[in-house]
PDB file of C-alpha atoms in Angstrom:
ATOM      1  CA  UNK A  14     -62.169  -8.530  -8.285  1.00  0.00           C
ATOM      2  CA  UNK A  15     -64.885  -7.240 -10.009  1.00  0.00           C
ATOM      3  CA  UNK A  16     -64.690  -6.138 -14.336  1.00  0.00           C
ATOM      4  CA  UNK A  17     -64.281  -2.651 -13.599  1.00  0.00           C
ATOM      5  CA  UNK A  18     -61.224  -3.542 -11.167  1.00  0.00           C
ATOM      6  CA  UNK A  19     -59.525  -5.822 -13.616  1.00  0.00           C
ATOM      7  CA  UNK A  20     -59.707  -3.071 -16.192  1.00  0.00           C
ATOM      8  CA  UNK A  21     -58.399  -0.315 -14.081  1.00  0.00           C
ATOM      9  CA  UNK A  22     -55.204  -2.233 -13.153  1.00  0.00           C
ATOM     10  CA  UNK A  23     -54.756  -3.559 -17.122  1.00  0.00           C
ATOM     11  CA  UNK A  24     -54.862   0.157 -18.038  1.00  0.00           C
ATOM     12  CA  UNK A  25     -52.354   1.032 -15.386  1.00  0.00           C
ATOM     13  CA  UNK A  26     -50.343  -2.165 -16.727  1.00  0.00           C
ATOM     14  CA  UNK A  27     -50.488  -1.057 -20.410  1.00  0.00           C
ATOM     15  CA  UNK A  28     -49.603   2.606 -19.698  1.00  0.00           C
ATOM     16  CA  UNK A  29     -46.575   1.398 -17.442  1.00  0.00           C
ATOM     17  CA  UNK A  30     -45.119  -1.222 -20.095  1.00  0.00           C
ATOM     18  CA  UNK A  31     -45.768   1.915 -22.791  1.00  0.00           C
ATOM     19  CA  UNK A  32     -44.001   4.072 -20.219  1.00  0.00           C
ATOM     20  CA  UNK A  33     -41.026   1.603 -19.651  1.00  0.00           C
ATOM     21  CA  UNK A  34     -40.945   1.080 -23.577  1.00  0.00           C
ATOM     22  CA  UNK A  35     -40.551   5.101 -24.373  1.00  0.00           C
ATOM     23  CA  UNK A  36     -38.021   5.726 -21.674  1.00  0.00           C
ATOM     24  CA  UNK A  37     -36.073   2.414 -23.391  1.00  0.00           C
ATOM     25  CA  UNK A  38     -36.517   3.991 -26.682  1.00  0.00           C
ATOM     26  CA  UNK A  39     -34.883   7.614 -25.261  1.00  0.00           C
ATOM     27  CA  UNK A  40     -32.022   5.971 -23.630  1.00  0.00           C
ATOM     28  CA  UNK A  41     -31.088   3.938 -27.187  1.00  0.00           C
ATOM     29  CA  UNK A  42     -31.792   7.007 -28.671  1.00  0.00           C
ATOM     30  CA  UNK A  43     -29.206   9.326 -26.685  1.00  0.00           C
ATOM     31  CA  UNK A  44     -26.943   6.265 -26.556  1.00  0.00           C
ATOM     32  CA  UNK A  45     -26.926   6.596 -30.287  1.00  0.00           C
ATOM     33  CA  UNK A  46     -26.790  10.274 -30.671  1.00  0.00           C
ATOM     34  CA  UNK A  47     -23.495  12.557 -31.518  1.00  0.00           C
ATOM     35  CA  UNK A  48     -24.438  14.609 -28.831  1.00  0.00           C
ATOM     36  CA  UNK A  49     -23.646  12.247 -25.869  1.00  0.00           C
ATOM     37  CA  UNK A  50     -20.350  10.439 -27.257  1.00  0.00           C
ATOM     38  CA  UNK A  51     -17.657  10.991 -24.654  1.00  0.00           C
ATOM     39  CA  UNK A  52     -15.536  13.911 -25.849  1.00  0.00           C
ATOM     40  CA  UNK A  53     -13.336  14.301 -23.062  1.00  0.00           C
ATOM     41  CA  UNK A  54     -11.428  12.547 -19.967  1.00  0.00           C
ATOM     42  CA  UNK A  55     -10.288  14.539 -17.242  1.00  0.00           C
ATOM     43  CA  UNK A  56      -7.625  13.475 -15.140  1.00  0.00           C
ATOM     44  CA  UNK A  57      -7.302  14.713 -11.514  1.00  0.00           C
ATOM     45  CA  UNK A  58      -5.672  13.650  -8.111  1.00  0.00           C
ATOM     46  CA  UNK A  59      -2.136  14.396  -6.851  1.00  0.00           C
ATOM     47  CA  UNK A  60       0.245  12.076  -9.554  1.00  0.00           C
ATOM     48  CA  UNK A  61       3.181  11.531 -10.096  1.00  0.00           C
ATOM     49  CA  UNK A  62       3.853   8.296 -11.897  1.00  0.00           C
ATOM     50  CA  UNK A  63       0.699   7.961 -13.789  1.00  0.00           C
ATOM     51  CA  UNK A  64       0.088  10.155 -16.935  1.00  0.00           C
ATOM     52  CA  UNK A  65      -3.385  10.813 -18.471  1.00  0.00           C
ATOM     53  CA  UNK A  66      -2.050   9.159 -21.918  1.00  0.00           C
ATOM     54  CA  UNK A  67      -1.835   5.752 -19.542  1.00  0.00           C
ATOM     55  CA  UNK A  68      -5.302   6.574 -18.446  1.00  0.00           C
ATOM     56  CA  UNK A  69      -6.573   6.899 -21.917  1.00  0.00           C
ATOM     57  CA  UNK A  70      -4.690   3.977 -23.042  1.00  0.00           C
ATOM     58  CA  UNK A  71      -6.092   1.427 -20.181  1.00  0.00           C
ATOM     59  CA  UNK A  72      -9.793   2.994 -21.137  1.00  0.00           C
ATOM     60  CA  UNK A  73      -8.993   2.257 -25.142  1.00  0.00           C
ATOM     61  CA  UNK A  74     -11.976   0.510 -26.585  1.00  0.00           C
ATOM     62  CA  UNK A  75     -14.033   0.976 -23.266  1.00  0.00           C
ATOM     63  CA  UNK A  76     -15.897   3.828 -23.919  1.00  0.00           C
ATOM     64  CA  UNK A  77     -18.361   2.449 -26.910  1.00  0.00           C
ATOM     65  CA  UNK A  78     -21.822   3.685 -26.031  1.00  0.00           C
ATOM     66  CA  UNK A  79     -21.691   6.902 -25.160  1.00  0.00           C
ATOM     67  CA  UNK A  80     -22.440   8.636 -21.818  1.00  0.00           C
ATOM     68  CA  UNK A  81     -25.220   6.544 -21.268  1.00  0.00           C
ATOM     69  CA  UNK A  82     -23.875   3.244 -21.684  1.00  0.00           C
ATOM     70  CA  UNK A  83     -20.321   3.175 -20.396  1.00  0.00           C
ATOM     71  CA  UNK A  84     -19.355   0.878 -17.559  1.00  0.00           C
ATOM     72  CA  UNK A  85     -18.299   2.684 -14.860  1.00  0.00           C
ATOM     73  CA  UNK A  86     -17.481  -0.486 -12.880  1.00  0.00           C
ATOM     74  CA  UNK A  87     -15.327  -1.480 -15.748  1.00  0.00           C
ATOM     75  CA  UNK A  88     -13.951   1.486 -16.249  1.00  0.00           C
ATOM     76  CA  UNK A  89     -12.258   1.413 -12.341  1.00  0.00           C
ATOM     77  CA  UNK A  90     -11.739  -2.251 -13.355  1.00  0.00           C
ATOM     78  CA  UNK A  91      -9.029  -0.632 -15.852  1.00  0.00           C
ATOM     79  CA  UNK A  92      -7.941   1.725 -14.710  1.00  0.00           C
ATOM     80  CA  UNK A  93      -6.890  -0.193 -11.142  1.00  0.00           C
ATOM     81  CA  UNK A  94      -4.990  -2.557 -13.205  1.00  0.00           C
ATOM     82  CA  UNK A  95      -2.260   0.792 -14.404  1.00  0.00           C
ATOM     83  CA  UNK A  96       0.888   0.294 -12.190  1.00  0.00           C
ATOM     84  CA  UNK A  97       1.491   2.699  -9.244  1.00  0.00           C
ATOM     85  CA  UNK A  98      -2.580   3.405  -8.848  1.00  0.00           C
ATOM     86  CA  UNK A  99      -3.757   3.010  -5.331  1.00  0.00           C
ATOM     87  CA  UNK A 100      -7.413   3.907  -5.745  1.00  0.00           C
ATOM     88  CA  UNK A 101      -9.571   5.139  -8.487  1.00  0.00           C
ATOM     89  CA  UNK A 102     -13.151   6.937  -8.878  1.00  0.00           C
ATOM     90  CA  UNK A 103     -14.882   7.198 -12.302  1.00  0.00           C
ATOM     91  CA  UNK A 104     -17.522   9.834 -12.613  1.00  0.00           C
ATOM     92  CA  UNK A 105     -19.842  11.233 -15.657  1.00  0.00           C
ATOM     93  CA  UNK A 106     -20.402  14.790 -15.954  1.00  0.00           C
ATOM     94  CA  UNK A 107     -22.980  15.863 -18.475  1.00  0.00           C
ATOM     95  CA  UNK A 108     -23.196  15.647 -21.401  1.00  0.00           C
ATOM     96  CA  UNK A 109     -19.891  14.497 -22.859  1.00  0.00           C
ATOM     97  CA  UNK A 110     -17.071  14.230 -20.097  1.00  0.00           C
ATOM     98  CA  UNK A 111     -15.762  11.564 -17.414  1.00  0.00           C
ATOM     99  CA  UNK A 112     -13.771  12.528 -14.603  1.00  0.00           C
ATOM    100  CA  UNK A 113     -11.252  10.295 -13.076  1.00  0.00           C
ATOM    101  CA  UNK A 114     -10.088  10.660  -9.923  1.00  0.00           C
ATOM    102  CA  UNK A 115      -6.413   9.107  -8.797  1.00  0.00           C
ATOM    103  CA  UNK A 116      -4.762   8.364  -5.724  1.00  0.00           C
ATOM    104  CA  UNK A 117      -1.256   6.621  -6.555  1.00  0.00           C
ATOM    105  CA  UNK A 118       0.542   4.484  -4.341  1.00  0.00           C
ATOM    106  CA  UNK A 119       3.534   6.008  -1.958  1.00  0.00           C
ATOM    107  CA  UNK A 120       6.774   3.939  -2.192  1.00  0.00           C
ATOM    108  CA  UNK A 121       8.575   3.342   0.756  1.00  0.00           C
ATOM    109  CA  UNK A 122      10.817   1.031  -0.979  1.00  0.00           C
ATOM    110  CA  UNK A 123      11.428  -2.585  -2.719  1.00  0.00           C
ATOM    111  CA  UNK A 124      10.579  -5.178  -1.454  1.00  0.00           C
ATOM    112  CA  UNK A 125      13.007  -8.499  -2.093  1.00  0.00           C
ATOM    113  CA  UNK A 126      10.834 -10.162  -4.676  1.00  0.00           C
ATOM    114  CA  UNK A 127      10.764  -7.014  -6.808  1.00  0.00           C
ATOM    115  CA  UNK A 128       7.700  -5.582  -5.983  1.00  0.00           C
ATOM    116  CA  UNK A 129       7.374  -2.373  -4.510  1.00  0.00           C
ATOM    117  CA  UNK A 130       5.957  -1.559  -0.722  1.00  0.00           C
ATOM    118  CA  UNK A 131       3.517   1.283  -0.434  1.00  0.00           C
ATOM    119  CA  UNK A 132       3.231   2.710   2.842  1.00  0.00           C
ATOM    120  CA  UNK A 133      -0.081   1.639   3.209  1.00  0.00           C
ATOM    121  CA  UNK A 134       1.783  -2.309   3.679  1.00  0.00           C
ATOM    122  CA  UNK A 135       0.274  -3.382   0.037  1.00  0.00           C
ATOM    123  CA  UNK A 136       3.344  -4.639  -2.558  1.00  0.00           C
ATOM    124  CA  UNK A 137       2.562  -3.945  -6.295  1.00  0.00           C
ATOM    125  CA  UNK A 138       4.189  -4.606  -9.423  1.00  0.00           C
ATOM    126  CA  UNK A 139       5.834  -0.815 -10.592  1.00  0.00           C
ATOM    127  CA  UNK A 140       8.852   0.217 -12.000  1.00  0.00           C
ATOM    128  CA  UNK A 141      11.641   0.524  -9.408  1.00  0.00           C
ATOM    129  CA  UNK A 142      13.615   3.313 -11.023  1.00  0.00           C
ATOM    130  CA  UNK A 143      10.371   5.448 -11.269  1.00  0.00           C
ATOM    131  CA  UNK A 144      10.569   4.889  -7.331  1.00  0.00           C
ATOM    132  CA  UNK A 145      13.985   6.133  -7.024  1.00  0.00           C
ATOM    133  CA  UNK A 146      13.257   9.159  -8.578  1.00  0.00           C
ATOM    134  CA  UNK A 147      11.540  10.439  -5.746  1.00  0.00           C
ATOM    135  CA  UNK A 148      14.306   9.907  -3.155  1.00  0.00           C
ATOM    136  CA  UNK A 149      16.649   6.848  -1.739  1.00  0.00           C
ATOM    137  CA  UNK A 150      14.997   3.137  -1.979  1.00  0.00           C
ATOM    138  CA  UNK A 151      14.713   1.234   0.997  1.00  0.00           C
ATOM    139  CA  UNK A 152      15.005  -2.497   0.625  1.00  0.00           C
ATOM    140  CA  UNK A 153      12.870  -5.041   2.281  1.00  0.00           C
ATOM    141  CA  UNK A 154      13.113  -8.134   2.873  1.00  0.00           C
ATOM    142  CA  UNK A 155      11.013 -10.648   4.362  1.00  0.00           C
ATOM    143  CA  UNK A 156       7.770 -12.659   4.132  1.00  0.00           C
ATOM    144  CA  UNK A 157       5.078 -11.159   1.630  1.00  0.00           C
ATOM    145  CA  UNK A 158       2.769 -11.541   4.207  1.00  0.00           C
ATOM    146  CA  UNK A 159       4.371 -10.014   6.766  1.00  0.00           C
ATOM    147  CA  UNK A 160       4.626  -6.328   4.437  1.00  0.00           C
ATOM    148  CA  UNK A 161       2.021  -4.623   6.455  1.00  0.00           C
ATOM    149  CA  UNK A 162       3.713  -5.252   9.464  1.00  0.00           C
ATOM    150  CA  UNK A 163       7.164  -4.050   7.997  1.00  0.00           C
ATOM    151  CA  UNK A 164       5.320  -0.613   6.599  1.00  0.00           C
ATOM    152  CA  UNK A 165       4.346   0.190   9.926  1.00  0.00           C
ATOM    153  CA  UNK A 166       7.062  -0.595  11.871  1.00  0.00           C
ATOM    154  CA  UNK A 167       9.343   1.465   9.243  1.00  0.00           C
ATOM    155  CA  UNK A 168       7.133   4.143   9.966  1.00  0.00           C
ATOM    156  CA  UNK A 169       7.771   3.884  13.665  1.00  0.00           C
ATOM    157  CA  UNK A 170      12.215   3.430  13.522  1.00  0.00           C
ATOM    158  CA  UNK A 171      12.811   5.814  11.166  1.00  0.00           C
ATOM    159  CA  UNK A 172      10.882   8.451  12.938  1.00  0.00           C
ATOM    160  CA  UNK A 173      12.723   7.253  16.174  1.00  0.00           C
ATOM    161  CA  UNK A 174      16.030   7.175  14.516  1.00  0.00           C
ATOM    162  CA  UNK A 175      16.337  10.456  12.233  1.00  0.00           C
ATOM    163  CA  UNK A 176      17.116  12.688  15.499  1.00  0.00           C
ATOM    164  CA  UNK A 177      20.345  11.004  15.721  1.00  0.00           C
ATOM    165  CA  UNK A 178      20.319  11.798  12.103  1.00  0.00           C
ATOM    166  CA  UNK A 179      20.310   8.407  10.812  1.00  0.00           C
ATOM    167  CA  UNK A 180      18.103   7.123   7.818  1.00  0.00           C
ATOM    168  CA  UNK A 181      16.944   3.469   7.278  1.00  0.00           C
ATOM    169  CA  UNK A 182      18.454   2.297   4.216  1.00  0.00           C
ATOM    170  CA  UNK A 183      17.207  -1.777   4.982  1.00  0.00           C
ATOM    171  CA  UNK A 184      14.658  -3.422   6.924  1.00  0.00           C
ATOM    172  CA  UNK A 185      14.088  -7.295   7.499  1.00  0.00           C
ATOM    173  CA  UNK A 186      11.636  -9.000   9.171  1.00  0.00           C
ATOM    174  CA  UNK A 187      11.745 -12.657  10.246  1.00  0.00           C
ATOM    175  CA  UNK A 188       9.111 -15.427   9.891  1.00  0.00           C
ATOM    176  CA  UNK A 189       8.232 -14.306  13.781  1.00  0.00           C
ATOM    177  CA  UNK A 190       8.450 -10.733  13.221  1.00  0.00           C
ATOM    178  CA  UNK A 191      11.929 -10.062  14.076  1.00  0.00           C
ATOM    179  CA  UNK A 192      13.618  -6.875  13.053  1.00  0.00           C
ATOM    180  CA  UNK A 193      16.969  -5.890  11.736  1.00  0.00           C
ATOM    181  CA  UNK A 194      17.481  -2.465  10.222  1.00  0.00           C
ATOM    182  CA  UNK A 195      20.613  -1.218   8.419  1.00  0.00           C
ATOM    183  CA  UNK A 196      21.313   2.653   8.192  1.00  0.00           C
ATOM    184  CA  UNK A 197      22.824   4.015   5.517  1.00  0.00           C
ATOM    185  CA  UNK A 198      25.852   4.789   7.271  1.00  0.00           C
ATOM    186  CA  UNK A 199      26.262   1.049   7.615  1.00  0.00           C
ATOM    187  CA  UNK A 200      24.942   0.716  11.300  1.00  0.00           C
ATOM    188  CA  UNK A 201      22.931  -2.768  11.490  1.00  0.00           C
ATOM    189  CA  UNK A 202      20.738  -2.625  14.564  1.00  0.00           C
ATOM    190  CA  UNK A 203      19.290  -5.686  15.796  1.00  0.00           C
ATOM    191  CA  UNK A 204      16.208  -4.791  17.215  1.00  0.00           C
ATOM    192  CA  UNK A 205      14.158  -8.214  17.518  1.00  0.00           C
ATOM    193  CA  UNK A 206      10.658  -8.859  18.446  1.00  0.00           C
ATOM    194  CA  UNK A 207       7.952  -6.621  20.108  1.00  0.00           C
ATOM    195  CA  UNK A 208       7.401  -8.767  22.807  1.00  0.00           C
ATOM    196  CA  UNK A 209       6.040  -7.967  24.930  1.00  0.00           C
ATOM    197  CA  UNK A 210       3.981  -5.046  23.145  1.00  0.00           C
ATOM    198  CA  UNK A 211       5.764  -2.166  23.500  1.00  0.00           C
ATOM    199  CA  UNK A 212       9.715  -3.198  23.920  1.00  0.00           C
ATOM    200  CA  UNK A 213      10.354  -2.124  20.601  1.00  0.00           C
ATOM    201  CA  UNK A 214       9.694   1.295  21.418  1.00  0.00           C
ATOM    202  CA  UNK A 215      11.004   1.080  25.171  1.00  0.00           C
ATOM    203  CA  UNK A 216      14.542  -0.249  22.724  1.00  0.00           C
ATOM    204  CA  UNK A 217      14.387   3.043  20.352  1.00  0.00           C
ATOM    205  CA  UNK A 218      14.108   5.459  23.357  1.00  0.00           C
ATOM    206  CA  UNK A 219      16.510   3.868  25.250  1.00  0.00           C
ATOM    207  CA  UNK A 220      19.120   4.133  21.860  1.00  0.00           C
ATOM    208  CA  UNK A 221      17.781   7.757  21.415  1.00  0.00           C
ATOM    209  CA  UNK A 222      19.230   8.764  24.852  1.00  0.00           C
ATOM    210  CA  UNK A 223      22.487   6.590  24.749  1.00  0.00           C
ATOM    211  CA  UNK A 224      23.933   6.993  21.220  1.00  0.00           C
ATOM    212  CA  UNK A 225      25.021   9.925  21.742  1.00  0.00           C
ATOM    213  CA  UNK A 226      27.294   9.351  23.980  1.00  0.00           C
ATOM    214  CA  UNK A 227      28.580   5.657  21.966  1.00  0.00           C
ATOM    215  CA  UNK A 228      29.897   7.940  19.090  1.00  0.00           C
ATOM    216  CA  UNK A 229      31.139   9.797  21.876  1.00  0.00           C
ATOM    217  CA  UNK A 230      33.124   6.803  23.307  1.00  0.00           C
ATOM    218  CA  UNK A 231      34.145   5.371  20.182  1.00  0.00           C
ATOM    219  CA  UNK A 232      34.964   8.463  18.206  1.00  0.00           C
ATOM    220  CA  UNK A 233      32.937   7.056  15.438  1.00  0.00           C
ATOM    221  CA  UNK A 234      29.386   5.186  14.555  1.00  0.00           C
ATOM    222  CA  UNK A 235      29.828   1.831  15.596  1.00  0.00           C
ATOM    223  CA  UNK A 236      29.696  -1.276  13.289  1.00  0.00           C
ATOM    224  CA  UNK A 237      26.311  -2.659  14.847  1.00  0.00           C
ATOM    225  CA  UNK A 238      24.202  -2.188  18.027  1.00  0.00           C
ATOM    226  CA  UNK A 239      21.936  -5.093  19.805  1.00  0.00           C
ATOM    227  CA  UNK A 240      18.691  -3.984  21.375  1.00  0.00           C
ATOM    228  CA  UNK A 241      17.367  -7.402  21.893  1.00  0.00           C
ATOM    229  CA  UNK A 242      17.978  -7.086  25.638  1.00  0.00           C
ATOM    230  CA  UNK A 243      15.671  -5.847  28.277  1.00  0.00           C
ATOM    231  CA  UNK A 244      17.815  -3.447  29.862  1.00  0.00           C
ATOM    232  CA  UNK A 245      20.690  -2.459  27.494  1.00  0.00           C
ATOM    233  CA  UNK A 246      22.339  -3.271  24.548  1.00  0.00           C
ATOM    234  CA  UNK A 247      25.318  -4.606  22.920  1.00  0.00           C
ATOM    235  CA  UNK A 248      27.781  -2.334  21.003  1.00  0.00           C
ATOM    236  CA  UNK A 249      29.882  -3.519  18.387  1.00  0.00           C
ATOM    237  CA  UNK A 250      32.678  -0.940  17.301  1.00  0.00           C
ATOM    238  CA  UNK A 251      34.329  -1.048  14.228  1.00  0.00           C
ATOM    239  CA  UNK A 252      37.231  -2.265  15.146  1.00  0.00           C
ATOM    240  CA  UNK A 253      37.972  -4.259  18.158  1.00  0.00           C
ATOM    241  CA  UNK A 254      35.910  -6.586  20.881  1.00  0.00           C
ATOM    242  CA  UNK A 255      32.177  -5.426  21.383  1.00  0.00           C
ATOM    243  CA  UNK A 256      31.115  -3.158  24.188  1.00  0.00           C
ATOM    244  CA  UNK A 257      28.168  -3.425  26.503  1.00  0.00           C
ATOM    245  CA  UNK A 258      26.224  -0.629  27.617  1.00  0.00           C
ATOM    246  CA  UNK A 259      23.858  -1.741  30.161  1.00  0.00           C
ATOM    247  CA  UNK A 260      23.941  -5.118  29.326  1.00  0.00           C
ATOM    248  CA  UNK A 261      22.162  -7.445  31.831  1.00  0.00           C
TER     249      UNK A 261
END
């Protein structure tokens, strides 16, 4: 390289170091300046449970350093940690506001260690009566691990069961994935395993098409009803022996 080289790039060294050092010196200054302190927090997103004075509670003492400076990734840190928040988005807006974003969790019910189940299968730590206040609590109960599998198959009975005009008040699931819903008229339907795939569904359709006619028959909702079998059911009345309807 020859001398005239080596002094090119130390110029174009020195004028990007002096560049780097005034763009350093801007930022601290702006950090610094009255102008760009965070003045405001807007809240948005569909909630119900969460209030904006819990929002600017969990971002107390996080917002030192202006506009510039703030954590974002802390700030979702915080904010995340708030009871009944699903997801979170932090966002400046210039020159003095954040925007945060919310999406809270949907409770389908409590789970038996206390947490509650979102319908998204994920148990978190919220206050139960704030659940109840936006309809009847199911109760779960069953292996923590097993919760996303008990969301969806919720999902899948109580859409199969509410044109007979019953509503699951319980669900358990087994170790294996067993099933056993209670309505809240009392009816406990033992419903078992899906297995193979699809026999759980095969089950609901074939109650769909012969309670009807059990209430019928009994003059009442029975006491329980077994789908575990492949090509009926057991009835149980509320009084008297149990029933079979297409047993085999």
């Amino acid at each position: 390289m020859s001398a005239l080289q080596l002094m090119q790039w130390t110029t174009r060294l020195l004028l990007a170091a002096a560049a780097a050092m005034l763009l350093f010196g801007i930022l601290r200054w702006a950090a610094a300046h009255p102008r760009f302190e965070l003045r405001r927090i807007e809240v948005r997103g569909e909630v119900a449970h969460v209030s904006a004075a819990a929002v600017r509670a969990a971002l107390a003492g996080r917002l030192q350093g202006g506009f510039f400076a703030v954590s974002l990734p802390q700030l979702r840190q915080a904010l995340e940690a708030i009871p009944w928040v699903a997801a979170v988005s932090v966002r400046r807006v210039f020159p003095d506001r954040l925007v945060v974003t919310l999406r809270e969790h949907r409770a389908l019910g409590v789970w038996s260690d206390g947490r509650l189940l979102a319908d998204d299968g994920r148990l978190f730590a919220a206050n139960v009566a704030e659940a109840e206040l936006d309809g009847p609590v199911v109760q779960f109960d069953g292996p923590p691990r097993l919760a996303p599998e008990a969301a969806r198959r919720y999902a899948e009975i109580a859409a199969a069961l509410a044109p007979l005009a019953l509503t699951v008040a319980a669900l358990e699931i087994s170790e294996r994935g067993a099933l056993r819903v209670v309505t809240d008229s009392g009816l406990r339907l033992e419903l078992g395993r899906d297995e193979p795939p699809g026999r759980l569904r095969e089950s609901l359709a074939r109650l769909a098409a012969v309670y009807p006619y059990v209430l019928a028959q009994l003059g009442e909702p029975p006491r329980g009803i077994d789908l575990r079998y492949p090509n009926g059911m057991a009835v149980a009345p509320r009084r008297g022996a149990a029933s079979a309807a297409g047993k085999s």
